[in-house]
């Protein structure tokens, strides 16, 4: 459950330089330690955000799944104009406010949130999943379709095989094969979870497709929202 007392507030109106300084300061607040058993987690959410083809209007969705029944229990949605500029490495400052707004509409609280983006595997070790975890006060995992930083080796072709992403001699994430012979995903902890629990949870949620089912459903949801608006 969210830790209300430990949630951080994301300031508005920051410049890119101030945002980078905030990432460095917040990194000290991350807890990359296991607080849940990925085999026992039941309520898992996926978060995704989509943009209009032109402009700064965005759509966020959070889908909460029951892993035991496979049922979709809740969907949180939010949309609005993004005020922070597009700067590589600072995407969280564009996306987290809408994700936070979507999270606030949920009636069913997830135990953990999977984010379509980076977690610790980030140049300043403060990707979207890390920022979202600190703001929402919930365990988070980053699961990205592409690598942002770090040296990688391709894992073996079998499902479940992985290699470490390494940056400056530090292990920052994993290149994980979720389906046999299919392109891997890039998994890293966000907040209140460790590397191996993050990997196990992604594998548990990615049984039929490359992406974990909660993220896949959130992706479909935001695309539907964007098309409905005509973007």
mmCIF file of C-alpha atoms in Angstrom:
data_model
loop_
_atom_site.group_PDB
_atom_site.id
_atom_site.type_symbol
_atom_site.label_atom_id
_atom_site.label_comp_id
_atom_site.label_asym_id
_atom_site.label_seq_id
_atom_site.Cartn_x
_atom_site.Cartn_y
_atom_site.Cartn_z
ATOM 1 C CA UNK A 1 0.000 0.000 0.000
ATOM 2 C CA UNK A 2 1.155 3.589 -0.555
ATOM 3 C CA UNK A 3 3.196 5.085 2.276
ATOM 4 C CA UNK A 4 1.481 8.453 2.575
ATOM 5 C CA UNK A 5 3.957 9.837 5.092
ATOM 6 C CA UNK A 6 6.947 9.161 2.848
ATOM 7 C CA UNK A 7 5.608 10.484 -0.444
ATOM 8 C CA UNK A 8 7.682 13.219 -2.027
ATOM 9 C CA UNK A 9 6.151 16.207 -3.776
ATOM 10 C CA UNK A 10 7.293 16.886 -7.324
ATOM 11 C CA UNK A 11 7.746 20.667 -7.686
ATOM 12 C CA UNK A 12 6.373 22.433 -10.733
ATOM 13 C CA UNK A 13 8.061 25.110 -12.802
ATOM 14 C CA UNK A 14 11.546 23.577 -12.680
ATOM 15 C CA UNK A 15 14.167 24.301 -15.310
ATOM 16 C CA UNK A 16 15.996 21.299 -16.812
ATOM 17 C CA UNK A 17 19.055 22.112 -14.689
ATOM 18 C CA UNK A 18 16.929 22.236 -11.528
ATOM 19 C CA UNK A 19 15.257 18.967 -12.519
ATOM 20 C CA UNK A 20 18.622 17.222 -12.847
ATOM 21 C CA UNK A 21 19.657 18.548 -9.434
ATOM 22 C CA UNK A 22 16.409 17.215 -7.960
ATOM 23 C CA UNK A 23 17.065 13.779 -9.444
ATOM 24 C CA UNK A 24 20.476 13.718 -7.781
ATOM 25 C CA UNK A 25 18.988 14.741 -4.433
ATOM 26 C CA UNK A 26 16.102 12.276 -4.602
ATOM 27 C CA UNK A 27 18.391 9.388 -5.482
ATOM 28 C CA UNK A 28 19.377 9.235 -1.797
ATOM 29 C CA UNK A 29 15.748 8.459 -0.939
ATOM 30 C CA UNK A 30 15.473 5.375 -3.145
ATOM 31 C CA UNK A 31 15.072 2.003 -1.438
ATOM 32 C CA UNK A 32 16.240 -0.769 -3.742
ATOM 33 C CA UNK A 33 15.330 -3.535 -1.338
ATOM 34 C CA UNK A 34 12.734 -6.268 -1.410
ATOM 35 C CA UNK A 35 9.557 -5.328 0.445
ATOM 36 C CA UNK A 36 7.302 -7.883 -1.210
ATOM 37 C CA UNK A 37 7.442 -11.455 -2.440
ATOM 38 C CA UNK A 38 6.852 -11.437 -6.212
ATOM 39 C CA UNK A 39 5.335 -14.926 -5.946
ATOM 40 C CA UNK A 40 2.660 -13.712 -3.541
ATOM 41 C CA UNK A 41 1.759 -10.361 -5.065
ATOM 42 C CA UNK A 42 -1.799 -10.345 -6.340
ATOM 43 C CA UNK A 43 -2.733 -6.794 -7.368
ATOM 44 C CA UNK A 44 -0.330 -5.409 -9.972
ATOM 45 C CA UNK A 45 -0.824 -2.218 -11.961
ATOM 46 C CA UNK A 46 0.694 -1.042 -15.208
ATOM 47 C CA UNK A 47 1.170 2.607 -16.165
ATOM 48 C CA UNK A 48 1.621 4.109 -19.605
ATOM 49 C CA UNK A 49 1.373 7.534 -21.216
ATOM 50 C CA UNK A 50 0.706 8.552 -24.794
ATOM 51 C CA UNK A 51 1.049 11.907 -26.527
ATOM 52 C CA UNK A 52 -0.853 13.549 -29.338
ATOM 53 C CA UNK A 53 1.078 13.373 -32.591
ATOM 54 C CA UNK A 54 1.620 17.129 -32.472
ATOM 55 C CA UNK A 55 1.702 19.223 -29.328
ATOM 56 C CA UNK A 56 2.116 18.634 -25.614
ATOM 57 C CA UNK A 57 -1.218 17.048 -24.732
ATOM 58 C CA UNK A 58 -0.911 13.686 -23.001
ATOM 59 C CA UNK A 59 -3.018 10.742 -21.856
ATOM 60 C CA UNK A 60 -2.143 8.519 -18.891
ATOM 61 C CA UNK A 61 -3.695 5.252 -17.773
ATOM 62 C CA UNK A 62 -3.107 2.863 -14.899
ATOM 63 C CA UNK A 63 -4.636 -0.610 -15.154
ATOM 64 C CA UNK A 64 -4.920 -2.780 -12.026
ATOM 65 C CA UNK A 65 -4.968 -6.540 -12.603
ATOM 66 C CA UNK A 66 -5.653 -9.452 -10.280
ATOM 67 C CA UNK A 67 -2.872 -11.887 -11.169
ATOM 68 C CA UNK A 68 -4.729 -14.851 -9.695
ATOM 69 C CA UNK A 69 -7.954 -14.406 -11.650
ATOM 70 C CA UNK A 70 -6.616 -12.406 -14.588
ATOM 71 C CA UNK A 71 -9.422 -9.900 -14.043
ATOM 72 C CA UNK A 72 -9.032 -6.181 -14.658
ATOM 73 C CA UNK A 73 -10.133 -4.634 -11.369
ATOM 74 C CA UNK A 74 -9.755 -0.919 -12.030
ATOM 75 C CA UNK A 75 -8.556 1.624 -14.565
ATOM 76 C CA UNK A 76 -7.362 5.109 -13.662
ATOM 77 C CA UNK A 77 -7.234 7.744 -16.375
ATOM 78 C CA UNK A 78 -6.013 11.308 -16.711
ATOM 79 C CA UNK A 79 -5.271 13.671 -19.557
ATOM 80 C CA UNK A 80 -3.957 17.174 -19.908
ATOM 81 C CA UNK A 81 -1.262 19.443 -21.222
ATOM 82 C CA UNK A 82 2.316 18.626 -20.262
ATOM 83 C CA UNK A 83 4.209 21.684 -19.107
ATOM 84 C CA UNK A 84 7.773 20.368 -18.822
ATOM 85 C CA UNK A 85 9.790 20.372 -22.077
ATOM 86 C CA UNK A 86 10.932 17.192 -23.778
ATOM 87 C CA UNK A 87 14.475 16.576 -22.513
ATOM 88 C CA UNK A 88 16.074 13.098 -22.733
ATOM 89 C CA UNK A 89 16.702 11.755 -19.238
ATOM 90 C CA UNK A 90 14.056 14.058 -17.752
ATOM 91 C CA UNK A 91 10.909 12.462 -19.173
ATOM 92 C CA UNK A 92 9.636 11.731 -15.666
ATOM 93 C CA UNK A 93 9.061 15.437 -15.131
ATOM 94 C CA UNK A 94 6.706 15.427 -18.131
ATOM 95 C CA UNK A 95 4.940 12.173 -17.333
ATOM 96 C CA UNK A 96 4.749 11.714 -13.554
ATOM 97 C CA UNK A 97 2.189 14.503 -12.949
ATOM 98 C CA UNK A 98 -0.334 12.820 -15.286
ATOM 99 C CA UNK A 99 0.475 9.366 -13.906
ATOM 100 C CA UNK A 100 -0.088 10.740 -10.414
ATOM 101 C CA UNK A 101 -3.438 12.187 -11.511
ATOM 102 C CA UNK A 102 -4.493 8.835 -12.990
ATOM 103 C CA UNK A 103 -3.376 7.023 -9.827
ATOM 104 C CA UNK A 104 -5.531 9.358 -7.718
ATOM 105 C CA UNK A 105 -8.677 8.136 -9.515
ATOM 106 C CA UNK A 106 -8.147 4.469 -8.623
ATOM 107 C CA UNK A 107 -10.616 2.793 -6.296
ATOM 108 C CA UNK A 108 -8.509 -0.387 -6.057
ATOM 109 C CA UNK A 109 -4.966 0.193 -4.804
ATOM 110 C CA UNK A 110 -2.265 -2.020 -6.362
ATOM 111 C CA UNK A 111 0.563 -3.576 -4.389
ATOM 112 C CA UNK A 112 3.122 -2.650 -7.033
ATOM 113 C CA UNK A 113 3.224 -0.508 -10.177
ATOM 114 C CA UNK A 114 4.989 -1.471 -13.414
ATOM 115 C CA UNK A 115 5.977 1.558 -15.495
ATOM 116 C CA UNK A 116 6.562 1.606 -19.238
ATOM 117 C CA UNK A 117 9.986 3.207 -18.937
ATOM 118 C CA UNK A 118 13.258 3.129 -17.062
ATOM 119 C CA UNK A 119 13.794 2.718 -13.359
ATOM 120 C CA UNK A 120 17.305 2.641 -11.893
ATOM 121 C CA UNK A 121 18.766 2.028 -15.381
ATOM 122 C CA UNK A 122 19.127 5.756 -15.965
ATOM 123 C CA UNK A 123 22.187 8.040 -16.253
ATOM 124 C CA UNK A 124 21.391 9.578 -12.852
ATOM 125 C CA UNK A 125 19.763 6.371 -11.523
ATOM 126 C CA UNK A 126 16.427 8.166 -11.382
ATOM 127 C CA UNK A 127 14.159 7.085 -14.222
ATOM 128 C CA UNK A 128 10.389 7.287 -14.484
ATOM 129 C CA UNK A 129 9.718 4.302 -12.205
ATOM 130 C CA UNK A 130 11.988 5.717 -9.486
ATOM 131 C CA UNK A 131 10.321 9.123 -9.587
ATOM 132 C CA UNK A 132 6.832 7.604 -9.662
ATOM 133 C CA UNK A 133 7.630 5.363 -6.702
ATOM 134 C CA UNK A 134 8.870 8.260 -4.600
ATOM 135 C CA UNK A 135 5.869 10.437 -5.476
ATOM 136 C CA UNK A 136 3.208 7.726 -5.099
ATOM 137 C CA UNK A 137 4.797 5.919 -2.148
ATOM 138 C CA UNK A 138 4.407 2.496 -3.779
ATOM 139 C CA UNK A 139 6.832 -0.212 -4.975
ATOM 140 C CA UNK A 140 7.612 0.369 -8.647
ATOM 141 C CA UNK A 141 9.425 -1.402 -11.480
ATOM 142 C CA UNK A 142 10.717 0.019 -14.749
ATOM 143 C CA UNK A 143 10.163 -2.127 -17.834
ATOM 144 C CA UNK A 144 11.338 -0.435 -21.031
ATOM 145 C CA UNK A 145 11.340 -1.531 -24.645
ATOM 146 C CA UNK A 146 14.706 0.096 -25.346
ATOM 147 C CA UNK A 147 17.960 0.726 -23.486
ATOM 148 C CA UNK A 148 18.751 4.223 -22.231
ATOM 149 C CA UNK A 149 22.236 3.658 -20.814
ATOM 150 C CA UNK A 150 24.622 0.940 -19.750
ATOM 151 C CA UNK A 151 26.532 -1.771 -21.568
ATOM 152 C CA UNK A 152 24.541 -4.842 -22.470
ATOM 153 C CA UNK A 153 25.027 -8.367 -23.722
ATOM 154 C CA UNK A 154 22.129 -10.131 -25.357
ATOM 155 C CA UNK A 155 20.736 -12.930 -23.162
ATOM 156 C CA UNK A 156 20.179 -16.457 -24.440
ATOM 157 C CA UNK A 157 17.030 -16.977 -26.502
ATOM 158 C CA UNK A 158 15.070 -18.875 -23.847
ATOM 159 C CA UNK A 159 12.350 -17.144 -21.831
ATOM 160 C CA UNK A 160 13.604 -16.020 -18.424
ATOM 161 C CA UNK A 161 17.248 -15.648 -19.397
ATOM 162 C CA UNK A 162 18.860 -12.308 -18.616
ATOM 163 C CA UNK A 163 22.126 -10.400 -18.582
ATOM 164 C CA UNK A 164 23.109 -7.442 -16.448
ATOM 165 C CA UNK A 165 23.090 -3.859 -17.685
ATOM 166 C CA UNK A 166 26.306 -2.295 -16.390
ATOM 167 C CA UNK A 167 27.193 1.393 -16.287
ATOM 168 C CA UNK A 168 30.463 2.614 -14.809
ATOM 169 C CA UNK A 169 31.032 -0.778 -13.209
ATOM 170 C CA UNK A 170 27.624 -0.694 -11.473
ATOM 171 C CA UNK A 171 24.787 -3.094 -12.180
ATOM 172 C CA UNK A 172 21.820 -0.873 -13.023
ATOM 173 C CA UNK A 173 19.298 -3.247 -14.578
ATOM 174 C CA UNK A 174 18.707 -6.377 -16.616
ATOM 175 C CA UNK A 175 18.214 -7.246 -20.254
ATOM 176 C CA UNK A 176 15.458 -9.833 -19.850
ATOM 177 C CA UNK A 177 13.983 -12.282 -22.337
ATOM 178 C CA UNK A 178 10.251 -12.545 -21.637
ATOM 179 C CA UNK A 179 9.445 -14.710 -24.675
ATOM 180 C CA UNK A 180 11.551 -17.291 -26.472
ATOM 181 C CA UNK A 181 13.378 -15.752 -29.409
ATOM 182 C CA UNK A 182 11.653 -12.370 -29.047
ATOM 183 C CA UNK A 183 13.470 -9.082 -28.414
ATOM 184 C CA UNK A 184 14.193 -8.567 -24.697
ATOM 185 C CA UNK A 185 12.912 -5.847 -22.389
ATOM 186 C CA UNK A 186 14.997 -3.722 -20.041
ATOM 187 C CA UNK A 187 14.028 -4.183 -16.405
ATOM 188 C CA UNK A 188 15.228 -2.240 -13.379
ATOM 189 C CA UNK A 189 13.840 -1.532 -9.921
ATOM 190 C CA UNK A 190 12.152 1.773 -9.292
ATOM 191 C CA UNK A 191 11.540 2.057 -5.548
ATOM 192 C CA UNK A 192 10.946 -0.345 -2.636
ATOM 193 C CA UNK A 193 11.919 -3.438 -4.646
ATOM 194 C CA UNK A 194 15.196 -5.137 -5.569
ATOM 195 C CA UNK A 195 16.585 -6.305 -8.909
ATOM 196 C CA UNK A 196 15.635 -9.966 -8.689
ATOM 197 C CA UNK A 197 12.127 -9.295 -7.389
ATOM 198 C CA UNK A 198 11.634 -6.844 -10.264
ATOM 199 C CA UNK A 199 12.729 -9.483 -12.774
ATOM 200 C CA UNK A 200 10.522 -12.172 -11.221
ATOM 201 C CA UNK A 201 7.497 -9.896 -11.211
ATOM 202 C CA UNK A 202 7.926 -8.897 -14.856
ATOM 203 C CA UNK A 203 8.204 -12.555 -15.855
ATOM 204 C CA UNK A 204 5.132 -13.440 -13.831
ATOM 205 C CA UNK A 205 3.149 -10.730 -15.626
ATOM 206 C CA UNK A 206 4.507 -11.424 -19.132
ATOM 207 C CA UNK A 207 3.035 -14.838 -19.849
ATOM 208 C CA UNK A 208 1.667 -14.371 -23.366
ATOM 209 C CA UNK A 209 3.362 -11.280 -24.771
ATOM 210 C CA UNK A 210 6.719 -9.523 -24.696
ATOM 211 C CA UNK A 211 5.409 -6.808 -22.358
ATOM 212 C CA UNK A 212 3.886 -7.477 -18.933
ATOM 213 C CA UNK A 213 0.103 -7.670 -19.200
ATOM 214 C CA UNK A 214 -0.617 -4.657 -16.937
ATOM 215 C CA UNK A 215 1.593 -2.411 -19.100
ATOM 216 C CA UNK A 216 0.166 -3.890 -22.294
ATOM 217 C CA UNK A 217 -3.373 -3.093 -21.187
ATOM 218 C CA UNK A 218 -2.401 0.414 -20.054
ATOM 219 C CA UNK A 219 -0.820 0.977 -23.469
ATOM 220 C CA UNK A 220 -4.041 -0.058 -25.217
ATOM 221 C CA UNK A 221 -6.028 2.209 -22.898
ATOM 222 C CA UNK A 222 -4.004 5.373 -23.598
ATOM 223 C CA UNK A 223 -4.040 4.724 -27.329
ATOM 224 C CA UNK A 224 -7.822 4.475 -27.159
ATOM 225 C CA UNK A 225 -8.018 7.721 -25.199
ATOM 226 C CA UNK A 226 -5.857 9.501 -27.752
ATOM 227 C CA UNK A 227 -7.881 8.232 -30.705
ATOM 228 C CA UNK A 228 -11.143 9.218 -29.031
ATOM 229 C CA UNK A 229 -9.870 12.783 -28.746
ATOM 230 C CA UNK A 230 -8.734 12.713 -32.343
ATOM 231 C CA UNK A 231 -4.992 12.842 -31.654
#
